Amino acid sequence: MPHRQSLSALNRMLATGGISSTEITTHFLDRIEQNQQLNAFVSVDREQTLAQAQQADHSRRNERNSNLKGLPVALKDIFCTQDLLTSCGSRILSNFVSPYDATVVERLDKDGFIVLGKTNMDEFAMGSSNESSYFGPVLNPWNTARVPGGSSGGSAAAVSARLAPAAIGTDTGGSIRQPAAFCGLTGLKPSYGRISRYGMVAYASSLDQAGPITQSAEDAALLLQTMAGFDSRDSTSLDTAVPDYLSALNTGLENVRLGIPKEFLDPSIDAEVLSAIETALEEFEKLGAKLVDIELPNSSAGIAAYYVIAPAEASSNLSKFDGVRYGHRTAEFSDLLDMYEKSRAEGFGDEVKRRILIGTYALSAGYYDAYYLKAQKVRRIIANDFSQAFKQCDLIAGPTTPSTAFPLGENLDDPVSMYLNDVFTVPVNLAGLPAISLPVGFDQSGLPIGLQLIGPYLKEANILSAAHSYQKVTDWHQRIPGDYE
Ligand code: GLN
């Protein structure tokens, strides 16, 4: 059964001719059709996707082109695609088809990956529960009364229920790692600048980064290899060589110093999460890692700084959605201003409007210094804390989230408690660092728990190899929710 295989295993099976891309792709398309209750996908085009799989099989037979993998993946609906809708989870883009493909999409295509469909997400990637989507909430395959996390909730639910062998998400403040943690998956947020943002609908441009949501670190390395690299169309894309992530996977953990920030093991976080993290850290120690106590004294200010900076950038990025050039335009209006106002009022949901209001306020004359500039200073202090910490350790470890997946609806009326979910993930984006979440256990109600490993800038290979070492001796990452085995 292809859905019980990892992306890497499917890749090997394809290479030896044990299975065809058409067989794999058909199997996953069938599973997507049979599991629509999860609401993980916004658009799927079966015929077109199957045609691509047949083309991949054809090329593999005739051209012996090893690049043409024919591996299907799911794509968050934030990446522009010429062939499928790009809604970004919003009514305002609910009819938008992009005239070009995002660089990530081009790169996947070049290496022979096939897009199974576009996945549901929080509107404009704003959220931690996937409840702000215009297309309705996504359900967590481990327990459908729980959220899958957000904003890449559709991508995570799809991989968790094995509707796709892997998926692509984006992470501005935790949106790859938090849903990966809630759904029992491996989610990698690469360093800022490692992957091109061209054609990725912008939320907060100084924080946004694409990355893989997969079953394992090995699968994440496979996808990162394809996605990473310089792109002249993104001015923040980094022009440095991309290491060989796959061959670095087996570096091992011998003498790797794992820094444990005392701020991340706060007793206020869920006791079951804490105990799973402690058990996992013991496992890392057995594998040769050395645990060192470190401090990230200002990390608790991360949430406050992030929820000024991200909305500020969002308020500017989202001003282009005005009913003139893209997407939804109101049916009746008296003049241009009325058209703008009504189109935006109808097109954006409540959370997006809240962020635009906060961001516009924080950037306005008189408040700019007090809020935006202050938040930028805090950002620098948090980044400095990480630089200091990395003098004492090679990687930093702690929980990805303070709790396991919470019930649908629980935080909807309380944005601040929703925002607090990001307490361990947000500082990493503020500092532009790479980090991964990997599954390390379950709570008593059977919900997955994630451990976060943070690395110095551009050290994705070290993070991946540490996670891979752990996954070689544990099987948390291979668990599949009961209804989807
Ligand atoms: N939950 C955070 C927010 O709502 C992070 C979102 C993200 O990473 N895209 O901003």
XYZ file of C-alpha atoms and ligand atoms in Angstrom:
495
model
C 0.000 0.000 0.000
C 1.754 3.203 -1.168
C 0.263 5.297 1.642
C 2.144 3.247 4.249
C 5.445 4.234 2.606
C 7.513 7.313 3.220
C 8.353 9.676 0.369
C 11.921 8.334 0.354
C 10.699 4.729 0.225
C 8.387 5.565 -2.680
C 11.319 7.238 -4.404
C 13.371 4.042 -4.105
C 10.453 1.925 -5.315
C 10.039 4.171 -8.345
C 13.748 3.963 -9.120
C 13.755 0.153 -9.117
C 10.555 -0.055 -11.144
C 8.660 -1.654 -8.248
C 5.809 0.800 -8.708
C 4.820 3.469 -11.221
C 4.034 7.106 -10.607
C 0.566 6.486 -12.047
C -0.110 3.777 -9.458
C 1.097 5.936 -6.572
C -0.713 9.042 -7.752
C -3.990 7.197 -8.405
C -3.844 5.690 -4.935
C -3.413 9.070 -3.240
C -6.029 10.786 -5.417
C -8.482 8.044 -4.395
C -7.654 8.593 -0.735
C -8.173 12.345 -1.100
C -11.602 11.686 -2.635
C -12.556 9.222 0.111
C -11.531 11.508 2.963
C -13.056 14.852 2.099
C -14.484 15.142 5.631
C -11.042 16.321 6.789
C -11.356 19.357 4.480
C -7.612 19.187 3.866
C -7.728 20.171 0.184
C -9.116 23.261 -1.526
C -8.497 22.192 -5.112
C -7.635 18.951 -6.821
C -7.614 18.250 -10.560
C -7.580 14.499 -10.958
C -7.253 14.342 -14.752
C -4.453 16.850 -14.957
C -2.510 15.265 -12.089
C -2.853 11.786 -13.555
C -1.669 13.062 -16.921
C 1.477 14.385 -15.200
C 2.039 11.015 -13.519
C 1.705 9.220 -16.850
C 4.140 11.691 -18.358
C 6.610 11.007 -15.520
C 6.335 7.254 -16.093
C 6.815 7.754 -19.802
C 9.927 9.884 -19.309
C 11.386 7.443 -16.825
C 10.990 4.580 -19.320
C 12.187 6.415 -22.384
C 14.647 9.052 -21.363
C 16.241 7.371 -18.383
C 16.046 10.736 -16.751
C 16.660 10.092 -13.078
C 15.494 13.608 -12.250
C 11.971 12.763 -13.199
C 10.852 11.249 -9.959
C 7.080 11.226 -10.418
C 6.582 11.598 -6.673
C 3.301 13.293 -5.699
C 3.179 15.973 -2.995
C 0.473 18.290 -1.650
C 0.999 22.046 -1.872
C -0.270 24.706 0.506
C -2.680 27.020 -1.292
C -0.359 29.983 -0.712
C 1.952 29.050 -3.620
C 1.014 30.489 -6.997
C 0.192 27.836 -9.573
C -0.816 28.406 -13.159
C -2.908 25.265 -13.346
C -4.815 25.390 -10.071
C -6.593 28.015 -8.018
C -4.465 29.980 -5.515
C -6.957 31.104 -2.863
C -4.682 31.530 0.169
C -7.693 30.437 2.215
C -9.433 33.730 1.493
C -12.670 34.798 -0.159
C -10.830 37.688 -1.746
C -8.702 35.232 -3.779
C -11.347 32.528 -4.075
C -11.449 32.920 -7.877
C -7.758 33.684 -8.449
C -5.661 31.697 -10.896
C -2.069 32.906 -11.069
C -0.482 33.749 -14.422
C 2.803 32.169 -13.247
C 4.173 29.427 -10.999
C 6.015 30.146 -7.729
C 9.736 29.312 -7.792
C 9.088 26.476 -5.322
C 6.557 25.037 -7.763
C 8.971 25.382 -10.689
C 11.701 23.641 -8.727
C 9.432 20.786 -7.678
C 8.320 20.396 -11.260
C 11.882 20.393 -12.556
C 12.743 17.498 -10.253
C 9.691 15.597 -11.397
C 7.455 16.085 -8.362
C 3.732 16.134 -9.077
C 1.274 18.386 -7.251
C -1.615 16.285 -5.912
C -3.657 19.349 -5.016
C -3.678 22.607 -3.098
C -4.229 22.348 0.636
C -6.500 24.298 2.932
C -4.908 26.864 5.255
C -5.683 29.704 7.607
C -6.648 32.808 5.661
C -3.436 34.454 4.407
C -1.541 32.081 6.747
C -2.810 33.943 9.800
C -3.690 31.454 12.480
C -2.652 28.524 14.620
C -5.681 26.267 14.185
C -6.764 26.370 10.543
C -10.116 27.756 11.629
C -9.775 31.101 9.826
C -10.018 29.636 6.323
C -12.813 30.846 4.040
C -13.196 27.172 3.088
C -13.908 26.085 6.653
C -11.788 24.385 9.303
C -9.514 21.397 8.690
C -9.910 18.468 11.096
C -7.070 16.670 12.856
C -6.883 13.045 11.646
C -5.848 11.876 15.156
C -9.089 13.229 16.588
C -11.537 15.080 14.381
C -12.820 17.185 17.276
C -9.335 18.743 17.495
C -7.590 21.330 15.324
C -4.716 20.208 13.077
C -2.773 23.358 13.921
C -2.159 26.177 11.497
C -1.663 27.850 9.283
C -0.475 24.888 7.157
C -3.209 22.703 8.682
C -4.407 21.236 5.392
C -0.873 20.178 4.463
C -0.339 18.551 7.866
C -3.727 16.798 7.943
C -3.120 15.501 4.404
C 0.210 13.892 5.312
C -0.998 12.659 8.694
C -3.993 10.860 7.125
C -1.702 9.700 4.330
C -3.690 11.490 1.634
C -0.270 12.592 0.366
C 3.180 11.153 1.101
C 4.483 14.657 1.886
C 3.422 18.294 1.631
C 4.803 21.798 1.359
C 3.890 24.473 3.887
C 5.036 27.911 4.955
C 6.144 29.141 8.354
C 5.987 32.785 9.416
C 5.726 32.192 13.157
C 5.364 28.417 13.421
C 2.957 27.363 10.695
C 5.027 24.367 9.590
C 6.270 23.204 12.996
C 3.099 23.651 15.050
C 0.773 21.698 12.682
C 3.522 19.075 12.284
C 3.596 18.730 16.094
C -0.215 18.533 16.342
C -0.429 15.914 13.580
C 2.538 13.681 14.503
C 4.767 14.758 11.611
C 8.203 16.132 10.843
C 8.112 19.797 9.794
C 11.145 21.836 8.780
C 11.313 25.623 8.696
C 14.518 26.457 6.837
C 16.661 29.553 7.459
C 15.243 32.810 6.131
C 16.506 33.234 2.560
C 17.223 29.534 1.970
C 14.127 28.999 -0.211
C 12.770 31.532 -2.662
C 9.611 33.384 -1.643
C 8.844 34.327 -5.247
C 5.233 33.460 -5.992
C 4.422 32.684 -2.368
C 1.602 35.018 -1.326
C 3.269 37.310 1.200
C 2.045 37.506 4.792
C 5.012 39.006 6.669
C 7.870 39.218 4.192
C 10.713 39.411 6.717
C 9.525 36.207 8.427
C 7.888 33.990 5.751
C 9.703 30.841 4.708
C 8.580 27.728 2.811
C 9.437 24.213 3.936
C 8.460 20.545 3.896
C 5.932 18.734 6.118
C 6.815 15.063 5.959
C 6.839 11.701 7.716
C 10.542 11.832 8.499
C 13.703 13.915 8.499
C 14.931 11.855 5.567
C 11.869 12.905 3.542
C 12.375 16.520 4.626
C 15.977 16.383 3.359
C 14.786 15.027 0.020
C 12.363 17.915 -0.458
C 14.666 20.604 0.923
C 17.282 19.533 -1.619
C 14.850 20.383 -4.398
C 13.371 23.532 -2.842
C 16.525 25.315 -1.612
C 18.676 27.605 -3.717
C 19.221 31.089 -5.046
C 16.538 32.881 -7.032
C 17.272 36.255 -8.586
C 13.534 37.058 -8.493
C 13.552 37.167 -4.666
C 15.820 39.931 -3.363
C 16.111 38.187 0.023
C 17.082 34.850 -1.503
C 20.532 33.752 -0.442
C 23.218 33.265 -3.070
C 25.186 30.486 -1.376
C 25.732 26.864 -2.325
C 23.154 24.299 -1.202
C 24.762 21.467 0.783
C 24.017 17.814 0.100
C 21.395 17.287 2.804
C 20.826 13.618 2.072
C 24.432 12.557 2.449
C 24.741 14.614 5.660
C 21.870 12.684 7.266
C 24.083 10.059 8.873
C 26.503 12.392 10.637
C 25.224 11.122 13.987
C 24.905 12.765 17.384
C 28.264 11.897 18.919
C 29.406 14.910 20.978
C 26.651 17.148 19.635
C 25.861 19.674 22.378
C 22.108 20.079 22.781
C 21.227 23.308 24.540
C 18.130 23.121 26.741
C 16.729 26.601 27.404
C 15.234 26.727 30.861
C 12.611 29.140 29.531
C 11.296 26.373 27.223
C 10.766 23.865 30.042
C 8.454 26.165 31.899
C 6.267 24.304 34.413
C 3.201 26.115 33.051
C 3.272 23.979 29.931
C 1.341 20.742 29.680
C 2.848 18.078 31.987
C 2.470 15.297 29.428
C 4.268 17.394 26.816
C 7.084 18.090 29.273
C 7.521 14.469 30.200
C 7.609 13.322 26.553
C 10.262 15.963 25.837
C 12.337 14.813 28.808
C 12.152 11.186 27.669
C 13.171 12.183 24.150
C 16.127 14.174 25.485
C 17.308 11.070 27.361
C 17.166 9.206 24.061
C 19.272 11.923 22.412
C 21.768 11.546 25.244
C 21.963 7.786 24.699
C 22.776 8.513 21.071
C 25.815 10.517 22.118
C 24.447 14.050 22.503
C 25.515 16.146 25.486
C 22.798 18.170 27.191
C 23.775 21.663 28.298
C 21.647 24.162 30.182
C 21.305 27.431 28.334
C 19.251 30.595 28.614
C 17.156 32.486 26.113
C 16.206 35.215 28.571
C 14.177 37.367 26.176
C 12.349 34.688 24.241
C 9.118 35.331 26.142
C 8.995 38.778 24.512
C 8.865 37.054 21.129
C 5.082 36.854 20.970
C 4.628 40.545 21.706
C 7.232 41.584 19.125
C 5.940 39.146 16.511
C 2.333 40.254 16.876
C 3.383 43.812 16.074
C 5.870 43.090 13.273
C 3.842 40.426 11.435
C 0.577 42.424 11.338
C 2.529 45.560 10.344
C 4.030 43.794 7.344
C 0.702 42.113 6.596
C -1.187 45.403 6.564
C 1.182 46.614 3.875
C 1.292 43.337 1.895
C -2.478 42.983 1.860
C -3.163 46.507 0.610
C -2.878 45.224 -2.960
C -6.101 43.250 -2.563
C -8.510 46.002 -3.418
C -10.929 44.508 -5.920
C -9.142 46.156 -8.847
C -6.438 43.717 -9.874
C -7.109 40.449 -8.094
C -9.934 38.336 -6.886
C -13.228 39.331 -5.379
C -14.892 42.619 -6.318
C -18.133 43.696 -4.679
C -21.226 43.525 -6.880
C -22.593 47.007 -6.239
C -20.770 50.221 -5.415
C -21.233 53.955 -5.828
C -17.663 55.102 -6.442
C -14.052 53.874 -6.319
C -13.618 54.263 -2.559
C -16.905 52.485 -1.925
C -15.704 49.668 -4.214
C -12.422 49.298 -2.291
C -14.164 49.316 1.050
C -16.881 46.846 0.176
C -14.572 44.479 -1.703
C -12.183 44.313 1.241
C -14.963 44.142 3.841
C -16.537 41.206 1.997
C -13.300 39.584 0.907
C -11.364 39.386 4.192
C -12.346 37.368 7.249
C -12.296 38.568 10.861
C -8.760 37.485 11.786
C -7.262 39.132 8.704
C -9.160 42.337 9.439
C -7.898 42.254 13.030
C -4.299 41.961 11.804
C -4.724 44.760 9.254
C -6.103 47.021 11.974
C -3.292 46.186 14.427
C -0.652 46.573 11.720
C -1.982 49.857 10.378
C -2.180 51.214 13.904
C 1.370 50.119 14.776
C 2.732 51.782 11.641
C 0.825 55.033 11.926
C 2.578 58.311 12.713
C 2.930 58.780 16.433
C 2.732 55.064 17.225
C 5.481 53.814 14.913
C 8.267 54.457 17.446
C 6.326 53.121 20.390
C 5.282 49.865 18.734
C 6.945 48.969 15.448
C 10.397 50.310 16.177
C 10.328 48.906 19.712
C 9.313 45.499 18.365
C 12.222 45.581 15.898
C 14.613 46.280 18.780
C 13.198 43.344 20.732
C 13.660 41.251 17.614
C 17.362 42.091 17.546
C 17.724 41.265 21.259
C 16.087 37.867 20.713
C 18.396 37.144 17.766
C 21.379 38.096 19.956
C 20.189 35.664 22.650
C 20.341 32.867 20.108
C 23.839 33.908 18.964
C 24.998 33.845 22.583
C 23.398 30.456 23.180
C 25.071 28.939 20.115
C 28.457 29.699 21.685
C 27.618 27.019 24.257
C 25.742 24.483 22.145
C 25.334 23.158 18.589
C 21.553 22.816 18.550
C 18.755 23.925 20.859
C 15.988 21.519 21.919
C 12.606 21.955 23.600
C 8.889 21.466 23.021
C 7.371 22.766 19.775
C 4.105 23.776 21.453
C 2.935 24.227 25.052
C 0.090 21.702 24.592
C -1.171 19.032 22.228
C -3.897 19.796 19.645
C -6.715 21.757 21.299
C -10.449 21.316 20.600
C -11.957 23.072 17.580
C -13.483 26.364 18.661
C -11.607 26.513 21.986
C -9.476 29.574 21.258
C -11.695 31.299 18.710
C -12.999 33.960 21.085
C -9.635 34.545 22.701
C -7.022 35.632 20.159
C -4.339 36.120 22.803
C -4.499 32.524 24.015
C -4.447 31.459 20.349
C -1.313 33.587 19.812
C 0.362 32.067 22.886
C 0.488 28.753 21.072
C 3.398 30.178 19.099
C 5.526 30.986 22.137
C 8.317 28.509 21.249
C 8.175 28.830 17.477
C 7.975 32.597 16.920
C 11.431 33.535 18.341
C 13.016 31.296 15.683
C 11.376 33.244 12.833
C 12.302 36.559 14.423
C 15.943 35.410 14.371
C 15.694 33.894 10.842
C 16.974 30.506 12.068
C 16.205 26.972 10.862
C 14.208 24.594 13.081
C 12.418 21.284 12.854
C 9.569 19.701 14.791
C 9.594 15.928 15.123
C 7.163 13.568 16.848
C 8.373 12.212 20.200
C 5.288 10.643 21.773
C 1.584 10.926 22.525
C -0.483 12.218 25.406
C -2.983 10.012 27.192
C -5.765 10.897 24.803
C -3.625 9.760 21.891
C -2.593 13.161 20.527
C 0.946 13.592 19.159
C 3.665 15.616 20.896
C 6.419 17.451 18.996
C 9.997 18.301 19.924
C 11.656 21.298 18.321
C 15.324 21.386 17.327
C 16.698 24.817 16.443
C 20.010 25.328 14.648
C 22.376 28.168 13.830
C 21.797 30.023 10.579
C 21.961 27.731 7.515
C 22.661 24.607 9.592
C 19.662 22.680 8.246
C 21.912 19.671 7.626
C 22.802 19.435 11.341
C 19.166 19.637 12.385
C 18.131 17.024 9.858
C 20.872 14.624 10.838
C 20.044 14.972 14.567
C 16.368 14.293 13.848
C 17.281 11.388 11.576
C 19.496 9.815 14.280
C 16.541 9.902 16.682
C 14.130 8.532 14.061
C 16.440 5.618 13.304
C 15.921 4.306 16.860
C 12.297 5.345 17.478
C 9.056 4.792 15.600
C 6.837 7.730 16.663
C 7.158 9.169 13.166
C 5.813 5.986 11.617
C 2.529 5.993 13.517
C -0.587 6.500 11.420
C -3.937 7.596 12.908
C -6.158 4.515 13.324
C -8.829 5.490 10.783
C -6.263 6.049 8.052
C -4.050 2.955 8.278
N 0.193 31.505 14.210
C 1.055 32.513 13.699
C 0.239 33.653 13.135
O -0.959 33.553 13.134
C 1.993 31.958 12.682
C 1.420 31.829 11.343
C 2.408 31.372 10.318
O 3.487 30.880 10.645
N 2.042 31.554 9.056
O 0.762 34.638 12.702
